[in-house]
Each structure stands twice: as structure tokens, then as C-alpha cells.
XYZ file of C-alpha atoms in Angstrom:
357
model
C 3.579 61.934 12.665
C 3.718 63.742 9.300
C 6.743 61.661 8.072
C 4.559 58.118 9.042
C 1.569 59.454 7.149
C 3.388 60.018 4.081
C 5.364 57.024 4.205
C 1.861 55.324 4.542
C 0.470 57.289 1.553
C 3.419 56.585 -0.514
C 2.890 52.460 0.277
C -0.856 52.674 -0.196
C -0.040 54.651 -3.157
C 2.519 52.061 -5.258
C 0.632 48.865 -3.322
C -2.687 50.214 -5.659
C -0.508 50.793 -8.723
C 0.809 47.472 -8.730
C -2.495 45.373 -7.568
C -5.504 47.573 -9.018
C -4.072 46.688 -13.037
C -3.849 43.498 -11.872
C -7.057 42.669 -10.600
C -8.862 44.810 -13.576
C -6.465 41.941 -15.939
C -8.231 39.356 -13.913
C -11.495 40.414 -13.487
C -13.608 43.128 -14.305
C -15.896 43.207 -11.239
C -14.946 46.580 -9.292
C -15.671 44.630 -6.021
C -13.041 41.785 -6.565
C -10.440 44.611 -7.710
C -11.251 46.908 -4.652
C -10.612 43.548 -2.389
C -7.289 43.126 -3.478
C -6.182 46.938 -3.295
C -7.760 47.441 0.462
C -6.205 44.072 1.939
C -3.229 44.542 0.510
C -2.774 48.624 0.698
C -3.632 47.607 4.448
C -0.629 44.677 5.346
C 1.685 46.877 3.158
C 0.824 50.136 5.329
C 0.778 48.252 8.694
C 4.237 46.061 8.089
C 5.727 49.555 6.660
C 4.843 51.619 9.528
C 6.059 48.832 11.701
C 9.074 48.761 9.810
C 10.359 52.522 10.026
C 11.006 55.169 7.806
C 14.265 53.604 6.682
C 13.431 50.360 6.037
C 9.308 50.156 6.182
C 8.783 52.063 2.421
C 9.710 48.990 -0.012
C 8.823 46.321 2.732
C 5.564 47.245 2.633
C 5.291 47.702 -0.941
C 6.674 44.348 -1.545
C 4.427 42.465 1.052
C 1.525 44.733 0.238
C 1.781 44.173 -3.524
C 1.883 40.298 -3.061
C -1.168 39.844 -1.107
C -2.638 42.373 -3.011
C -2.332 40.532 -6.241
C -3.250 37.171 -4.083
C -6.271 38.702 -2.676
C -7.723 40.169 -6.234
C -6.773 36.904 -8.010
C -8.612 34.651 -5.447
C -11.306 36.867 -5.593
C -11.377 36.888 -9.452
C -11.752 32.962 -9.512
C -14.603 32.718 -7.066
C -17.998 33.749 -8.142
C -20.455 35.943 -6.008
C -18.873 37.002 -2.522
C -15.312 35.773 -2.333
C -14.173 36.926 1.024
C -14.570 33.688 2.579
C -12.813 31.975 0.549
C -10.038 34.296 0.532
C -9.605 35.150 4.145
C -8.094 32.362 5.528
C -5.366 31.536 2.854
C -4.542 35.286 2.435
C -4.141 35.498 6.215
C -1.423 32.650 6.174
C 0.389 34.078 3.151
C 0.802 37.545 5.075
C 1.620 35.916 7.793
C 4.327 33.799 6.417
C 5.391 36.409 4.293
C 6.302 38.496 7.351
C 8.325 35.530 9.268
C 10.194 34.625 5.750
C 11.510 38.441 5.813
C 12.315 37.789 9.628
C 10.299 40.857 10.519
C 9.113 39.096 13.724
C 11.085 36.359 15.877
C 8.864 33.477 16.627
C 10.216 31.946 19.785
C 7.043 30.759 20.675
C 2.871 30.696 20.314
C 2.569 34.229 22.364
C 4.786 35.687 19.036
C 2.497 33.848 16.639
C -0.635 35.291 17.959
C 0.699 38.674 18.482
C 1.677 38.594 14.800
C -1.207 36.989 13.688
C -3.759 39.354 15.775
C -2.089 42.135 13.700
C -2.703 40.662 10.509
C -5.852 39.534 11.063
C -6.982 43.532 12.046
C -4.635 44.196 9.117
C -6.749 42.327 6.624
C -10.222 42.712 8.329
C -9.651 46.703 7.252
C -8.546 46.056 4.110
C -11.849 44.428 3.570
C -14.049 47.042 4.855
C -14.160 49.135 2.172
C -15.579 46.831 -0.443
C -17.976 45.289 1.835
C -18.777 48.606 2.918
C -21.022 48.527 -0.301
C -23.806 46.370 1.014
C -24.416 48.146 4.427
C -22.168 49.320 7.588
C -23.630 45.553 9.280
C -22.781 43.659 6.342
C -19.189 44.968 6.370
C -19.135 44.463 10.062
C -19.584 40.372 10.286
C -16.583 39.461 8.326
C -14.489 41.752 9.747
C -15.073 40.094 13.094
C -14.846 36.711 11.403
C -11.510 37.588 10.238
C -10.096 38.849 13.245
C -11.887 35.754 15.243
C -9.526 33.319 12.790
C -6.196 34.404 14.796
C -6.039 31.195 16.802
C -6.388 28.936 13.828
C -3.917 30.790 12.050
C -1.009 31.237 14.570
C -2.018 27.690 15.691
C -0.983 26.291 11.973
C 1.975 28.703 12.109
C 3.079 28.159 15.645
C 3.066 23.813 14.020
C 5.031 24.599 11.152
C 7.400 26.769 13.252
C 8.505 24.625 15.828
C 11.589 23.370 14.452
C 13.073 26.685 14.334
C 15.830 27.628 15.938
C 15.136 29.314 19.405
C 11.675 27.922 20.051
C 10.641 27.307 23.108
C 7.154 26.039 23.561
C 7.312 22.074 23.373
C 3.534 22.331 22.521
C 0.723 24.575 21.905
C -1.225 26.200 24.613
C -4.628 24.990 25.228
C -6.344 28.197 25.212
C -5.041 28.272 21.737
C -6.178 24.834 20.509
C -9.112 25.526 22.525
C -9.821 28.937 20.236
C -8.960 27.226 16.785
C -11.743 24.468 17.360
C -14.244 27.362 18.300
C -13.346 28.881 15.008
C -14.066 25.784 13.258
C -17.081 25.276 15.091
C -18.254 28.745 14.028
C -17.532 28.539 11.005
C -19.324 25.164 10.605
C -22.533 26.727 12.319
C -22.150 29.645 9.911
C -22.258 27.346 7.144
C -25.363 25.212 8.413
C -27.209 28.755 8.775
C -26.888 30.157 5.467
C -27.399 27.009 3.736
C -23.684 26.613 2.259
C -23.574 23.297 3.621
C -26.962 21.830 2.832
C -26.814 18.668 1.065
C -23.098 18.202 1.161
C -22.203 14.539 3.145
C -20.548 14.078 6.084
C -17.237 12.656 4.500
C -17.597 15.312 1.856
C -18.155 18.208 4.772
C -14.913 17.139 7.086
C -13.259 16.740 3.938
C -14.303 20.255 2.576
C -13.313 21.683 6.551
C -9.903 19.943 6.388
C -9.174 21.199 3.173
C -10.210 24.744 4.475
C -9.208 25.278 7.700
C -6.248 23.116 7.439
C -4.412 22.374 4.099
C -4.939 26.009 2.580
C -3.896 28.055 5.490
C -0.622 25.533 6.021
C 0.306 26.178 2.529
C -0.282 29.895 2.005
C 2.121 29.838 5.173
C 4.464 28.009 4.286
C 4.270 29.375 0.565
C 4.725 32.919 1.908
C 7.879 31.920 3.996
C 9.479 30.070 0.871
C 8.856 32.959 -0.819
C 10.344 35.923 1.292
C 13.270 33.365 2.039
C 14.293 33.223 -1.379
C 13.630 37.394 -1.966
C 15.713 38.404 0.953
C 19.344 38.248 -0.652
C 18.579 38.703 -4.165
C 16.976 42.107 -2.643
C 20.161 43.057 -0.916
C 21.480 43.698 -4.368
C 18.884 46.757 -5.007
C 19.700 48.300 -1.957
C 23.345 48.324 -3.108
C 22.055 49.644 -6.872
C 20.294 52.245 -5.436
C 23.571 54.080 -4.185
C 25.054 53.285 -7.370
C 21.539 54.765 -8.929
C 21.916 58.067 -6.719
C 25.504 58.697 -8.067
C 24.393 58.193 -11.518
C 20.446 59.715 -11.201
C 21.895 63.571 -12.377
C 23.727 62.168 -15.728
C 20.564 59.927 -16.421
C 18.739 62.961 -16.331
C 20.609 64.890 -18.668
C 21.177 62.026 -21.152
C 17.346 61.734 -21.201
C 16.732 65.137 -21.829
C 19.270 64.995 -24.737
C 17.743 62.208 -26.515
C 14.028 63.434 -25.955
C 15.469 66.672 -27.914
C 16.921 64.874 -30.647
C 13.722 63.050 -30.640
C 11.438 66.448 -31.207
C 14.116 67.798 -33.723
C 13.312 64.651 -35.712
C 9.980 64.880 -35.387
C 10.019 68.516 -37.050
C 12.076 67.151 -39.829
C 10.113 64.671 -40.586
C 6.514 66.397 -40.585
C 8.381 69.508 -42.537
C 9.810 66.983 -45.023
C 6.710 64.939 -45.718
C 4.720 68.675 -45.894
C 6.910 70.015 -48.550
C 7.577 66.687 -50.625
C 4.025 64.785 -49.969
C 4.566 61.201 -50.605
C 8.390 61.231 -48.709
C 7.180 58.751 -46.530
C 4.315 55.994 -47.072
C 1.592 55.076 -44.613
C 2.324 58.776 -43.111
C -0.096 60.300 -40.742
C -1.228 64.055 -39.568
C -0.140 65.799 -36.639
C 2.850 66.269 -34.462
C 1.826 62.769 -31.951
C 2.410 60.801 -35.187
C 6.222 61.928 -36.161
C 6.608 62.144 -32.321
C 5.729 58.312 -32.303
C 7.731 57.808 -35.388
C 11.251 59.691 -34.208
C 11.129 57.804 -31.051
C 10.707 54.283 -32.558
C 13.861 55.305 -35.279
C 15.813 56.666 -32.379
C 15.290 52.844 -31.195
C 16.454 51.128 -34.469
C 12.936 49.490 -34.503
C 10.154 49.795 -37.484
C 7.166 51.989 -37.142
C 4.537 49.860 -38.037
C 2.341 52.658 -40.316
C 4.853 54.855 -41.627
C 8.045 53.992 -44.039
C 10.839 56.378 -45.178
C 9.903 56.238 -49.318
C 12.223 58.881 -51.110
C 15.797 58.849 -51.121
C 15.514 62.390 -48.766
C 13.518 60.791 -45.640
C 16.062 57.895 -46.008
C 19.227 59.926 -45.766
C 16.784 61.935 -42.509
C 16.197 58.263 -40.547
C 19.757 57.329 -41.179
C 20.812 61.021 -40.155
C 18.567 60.542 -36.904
C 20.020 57.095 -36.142
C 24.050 58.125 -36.296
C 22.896 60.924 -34.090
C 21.234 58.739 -31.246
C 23.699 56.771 -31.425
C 26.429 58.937 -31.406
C 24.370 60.588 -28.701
C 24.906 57.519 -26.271
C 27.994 56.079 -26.775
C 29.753 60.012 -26.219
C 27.443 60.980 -23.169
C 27.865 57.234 -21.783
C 31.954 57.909 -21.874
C 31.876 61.162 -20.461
C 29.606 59.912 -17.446
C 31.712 56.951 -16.812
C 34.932 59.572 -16.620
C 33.876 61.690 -14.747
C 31.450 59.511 -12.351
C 34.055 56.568 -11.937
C 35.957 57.992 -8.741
C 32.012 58.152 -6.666
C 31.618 54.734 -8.277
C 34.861 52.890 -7.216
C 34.069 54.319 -3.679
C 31.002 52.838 -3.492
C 32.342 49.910 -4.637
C 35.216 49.744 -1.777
C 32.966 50.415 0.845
C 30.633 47.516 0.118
C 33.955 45.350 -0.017
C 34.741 46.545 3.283
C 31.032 45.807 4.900
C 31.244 42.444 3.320
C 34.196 41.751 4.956
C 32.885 42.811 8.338
């Protein structure tokens, strides 16, 4: 239990990193931004846990993160209180997300709704906590909605999944069809209460439904498989990097700590130079954060924008400073390939051998 809540702390944790920054780019309404982080720290948490400890932690961040960033950017382009329109697309991109991973095995319309049912609850918590502002009741209705739109959803997914291999349903239950058009119908008599629909056409209204309940949810889908599809080999690659990353982790380490020394040397040089010969360099500054700033751009070969070596002293110090970091790479980087080559070429043989199997 203790390892599953801190794998689910660790995917809430990076899911908000990656989605809060980008909502706040998008928007600056708080309620828009906490949409996006709660739907999608909640499908990252639930397909992690689902997924295990060894796999779960960077499937969840990567699902989480993208419906996260859907969720806050749909939000940010619809005024006033944007989880309707959001629900129903964001459903269908998690959704096809999951399949395009091949998390779940679709072999026929009980899968879909299982998978869907999850999401829906998945995304229905995610978007308690900013509707949670306006009242325990007012958080309450949507979340039903959302959960209520499972047999529209795995209805458009079962459609678009029947041509997959190992299907078995030769068409969709009527229980199901039966549950999509109540959803529709609810969400039409939803509309007519609150006004939404009042003075809109007929032709304009079906259109407006179709669009809706149809179009949007079929291409979030489909959009979400197309995506994950084309993800799923090019992510093989990190997992191989990261045992490459694990040999190398200790030497990256101590080459950072190396050049982060030269870097406050520097900075001491330059701050005691400028002190005793004012004028050494132009456009400097006062205090330690300033040469800090300045060393680590020079250690970079790239121009600090406010401050200029001027005398023939603080040029021969930045030219000093550069053979040094240099120096400082090329030497470490040959003595970690030596003596790291061996764990390296092992690694190397052994993914040979697996992709041979």
C-alpha cells in the first residue's frame, strides 16, 4: 500500500508540474488551471496505479500530462464554466489514449465500457476539486453527468474499434445504444432548462448536438489513439537510455560538481578583480549572484548581456576561465568513457540479444 501511494504522489506530483505552467501560459483564471491539473493528476494516477510499480510511473505521467494540458487549454478558450464543453472530448482523448498504448484489449463493447466507466470516474474526480468552489451540490451534478456519458463514449469507441483485430461483437448492444440516446436526451433537456438552447433553430440545435456528441468525441478518440500509436516505439528508446543513464548518473555527478566549482572560483576572480581595479569590466554589477551569473554564461562561451571584460587583466581571466571549462570536459569526458565503456558495451550486447529474441 505504501509503495502505490507514493507512486501515486510521485504521478500527481510531475502530472501538476507539467500541466499547472501550462494552463497559467494559457490562462490566468485559477479555476481553468485547477481543471486541467485535477483531471489530468486523476487519469495519470488511475492508469499508473493500474499499470504497476514497474511500468505505471511514466505511463501515467505521460497520459496524465496530455489530458492535463488538453483539459486546461479547452478550458482556457471557453469563457465562464468550461466543463461542459470539455468533458466529452477530454473523455475520448483519455480514452483513446489508453487503447493507442494497448493498456486495455478491446475485443468487444463489455471492454469499452469497462474502460470507459473508469475514465469517466477518473475524470469526474479530477473535476471535483475546482467545482468544489461553488458548493458540495454544484460539484456534485457534473460529476454525475460525466460519469452518466460512458455509453456515448464507449459507444463511439466500440464504432471506431470494430475493425480491430480480435473483435467480436458484429454490432453494438442495445442497452448501449439505448444509454447513449438517454445521454443525448439529457443533455438536450439540460440545455432547454438552463436556457443554453433558447433561440437556437432546429437545424442549428441537431447540428450543434451532432457536432457535440458525435464529431468531437470521435476525434479526441481517434486523435488520442494516433497519438499513443506513434509514442509507443520512439518511447522504447528511453527505456533503453535510462540503463545507459544509470551507468553513467555517478560520473555526471562528479563532472557537474567540477564545473559548478570552476564556476564559483571564477566568480571570486572576477568580483576580486573588478574590486581592486574598478572599471576591469563595463556594465559590472554588485554582489556575488551577478559574477555567479556572469562565470556561468563564460563557462558557456556565450555573452553576458550587462557585463563586458574591459582591461587587458579580466580578458586574459575570461579566456583563463574558458581553456579551463573546456579543458574541464573534454579530460573528464575521456576518462568516463575509459573507464565506463566495458558497463556500456554490455548494455549494448544485451539489447542486441533481446532484439534478436
Amino acid at each position: 500500500m505504501r509503495q502505490l501511494t507514493w507512486l501515486a504522489v510521485r504521478i500527481a506530483t510531475a502530472v501538476a508540474l507539467v500541466v499547472v505552467p501550462f494552463g497559467y501560459a494559457i490562462t490566468d483564471v485559477q479555476f481553468d488551471v485547477l481543471i486541467g491539473a485535477g483531471c489530468g493528476a486523476a487519469v495519470g494516477v488511475g492508469v499508473g496505479l493500474r499499470g504497476g510499480s514497474r511500468n505505471g510511473l511514466w505511463t501515467g505521467i505521460l497520459i496524465g500530462s496530455i489530458v492535463g494540458m488538453i483539459a486546461a487549454l479547452i478550458a482556457g478558450m471557453v469563457p465562464g464554466n468550461p466543463w461542459g464543453p470539455l468533458v466529452v472530448p477530454v473523455l475520448a482523448l483519455a480514452l483513446g489514449l489508453i487503447t493507442g498504448l494497448g493498456r486495455s484489449a478491446f475485443s468487444g463493447y463489455r471492454d469499452v465500457g469497462r474502460e470507459t466507466l473508469i475514465m469517466s470516474v477518473l475524470v469526474a474526480l479530477g473535476l471535483f476539486p475546482a467545482l468544489l468552489q461553488d458548493g458540495f451540490i454544484s460539484a456534485l451534478g457534473p460529476s454525475i453527468v460525466t460519469v452518466l456519458l460512458t455509453p456515448l463514449i464507449a459507444l463511439i469507441a466500440g464504432l471506431l474499434s470494430q475493425r480491430r483485430e480480435g473483435w467480436r461483437d458484429t454490432r453494438p448492444p442495445r442497452s448501449l445504444v439505448l444509454g447513449a440516446v438517454g445521454v443525448v436526451a439529457l443533455i438536450f433537456a439540460l440545455g432547454t432548462a438552463s436556457g443554453e438552447f433558447r433561440g437556437t433553430g432546429a437545424g442549428e440545435l441537431v447540428l450543434t448536438l451532432l457536432l457535440t456528441m458525435a464529431v468531437l468525441p470521435a476525434a479526441g478518440f481517434l486523435l488520442g489513439h494516433a497519438v499513443t500509436t506513434w509514442l509507443q516505439p520512439r518511447l522504447r528508446v528511453y527505456n533503453k537510455l535510462a540503463d545507459y543513464l544509470r551507468v553513467m548518473w555517478v560520473p555526471i555527478g562528479g563532472f557537474a560538481v567540477g564545473y559548478l566549482a570552476i564556476i564559483v572560483l571564477f566568480a571570486g576572480f572576477y568580483g576580486m578583480l573588478e574590486r581592486f581595479s574598478p572599471g576591469a569590466f563595463a556594465g559590472a554589477g554588485t554582489g556575488i549572484t551577478a559574477w555567479v551569473s556572469f562565470a556561468f554564461f563564460t563557462a558557456l562561451a556565450q555573452d553576458y548581456t550587462t557585463v563586458a571584460p574591459a582591461s587587458f587583466a579580466a580578458q586574459a581571466l575570461v579566456g583563463t576561465h574558458l581553456i579551463l571549462s573546456v579543458g574541464w570536459a573534454l579530460v573528464l569526458f575521456a576518462a568516463v568513457m575509459s573507464s565506463i565503456q566495458p558497463k556500456l558495451d554490455r548494455i549494448a550486447r544485451r539489447d542486441v540479444g533481446e532484439g534478436d529474441d
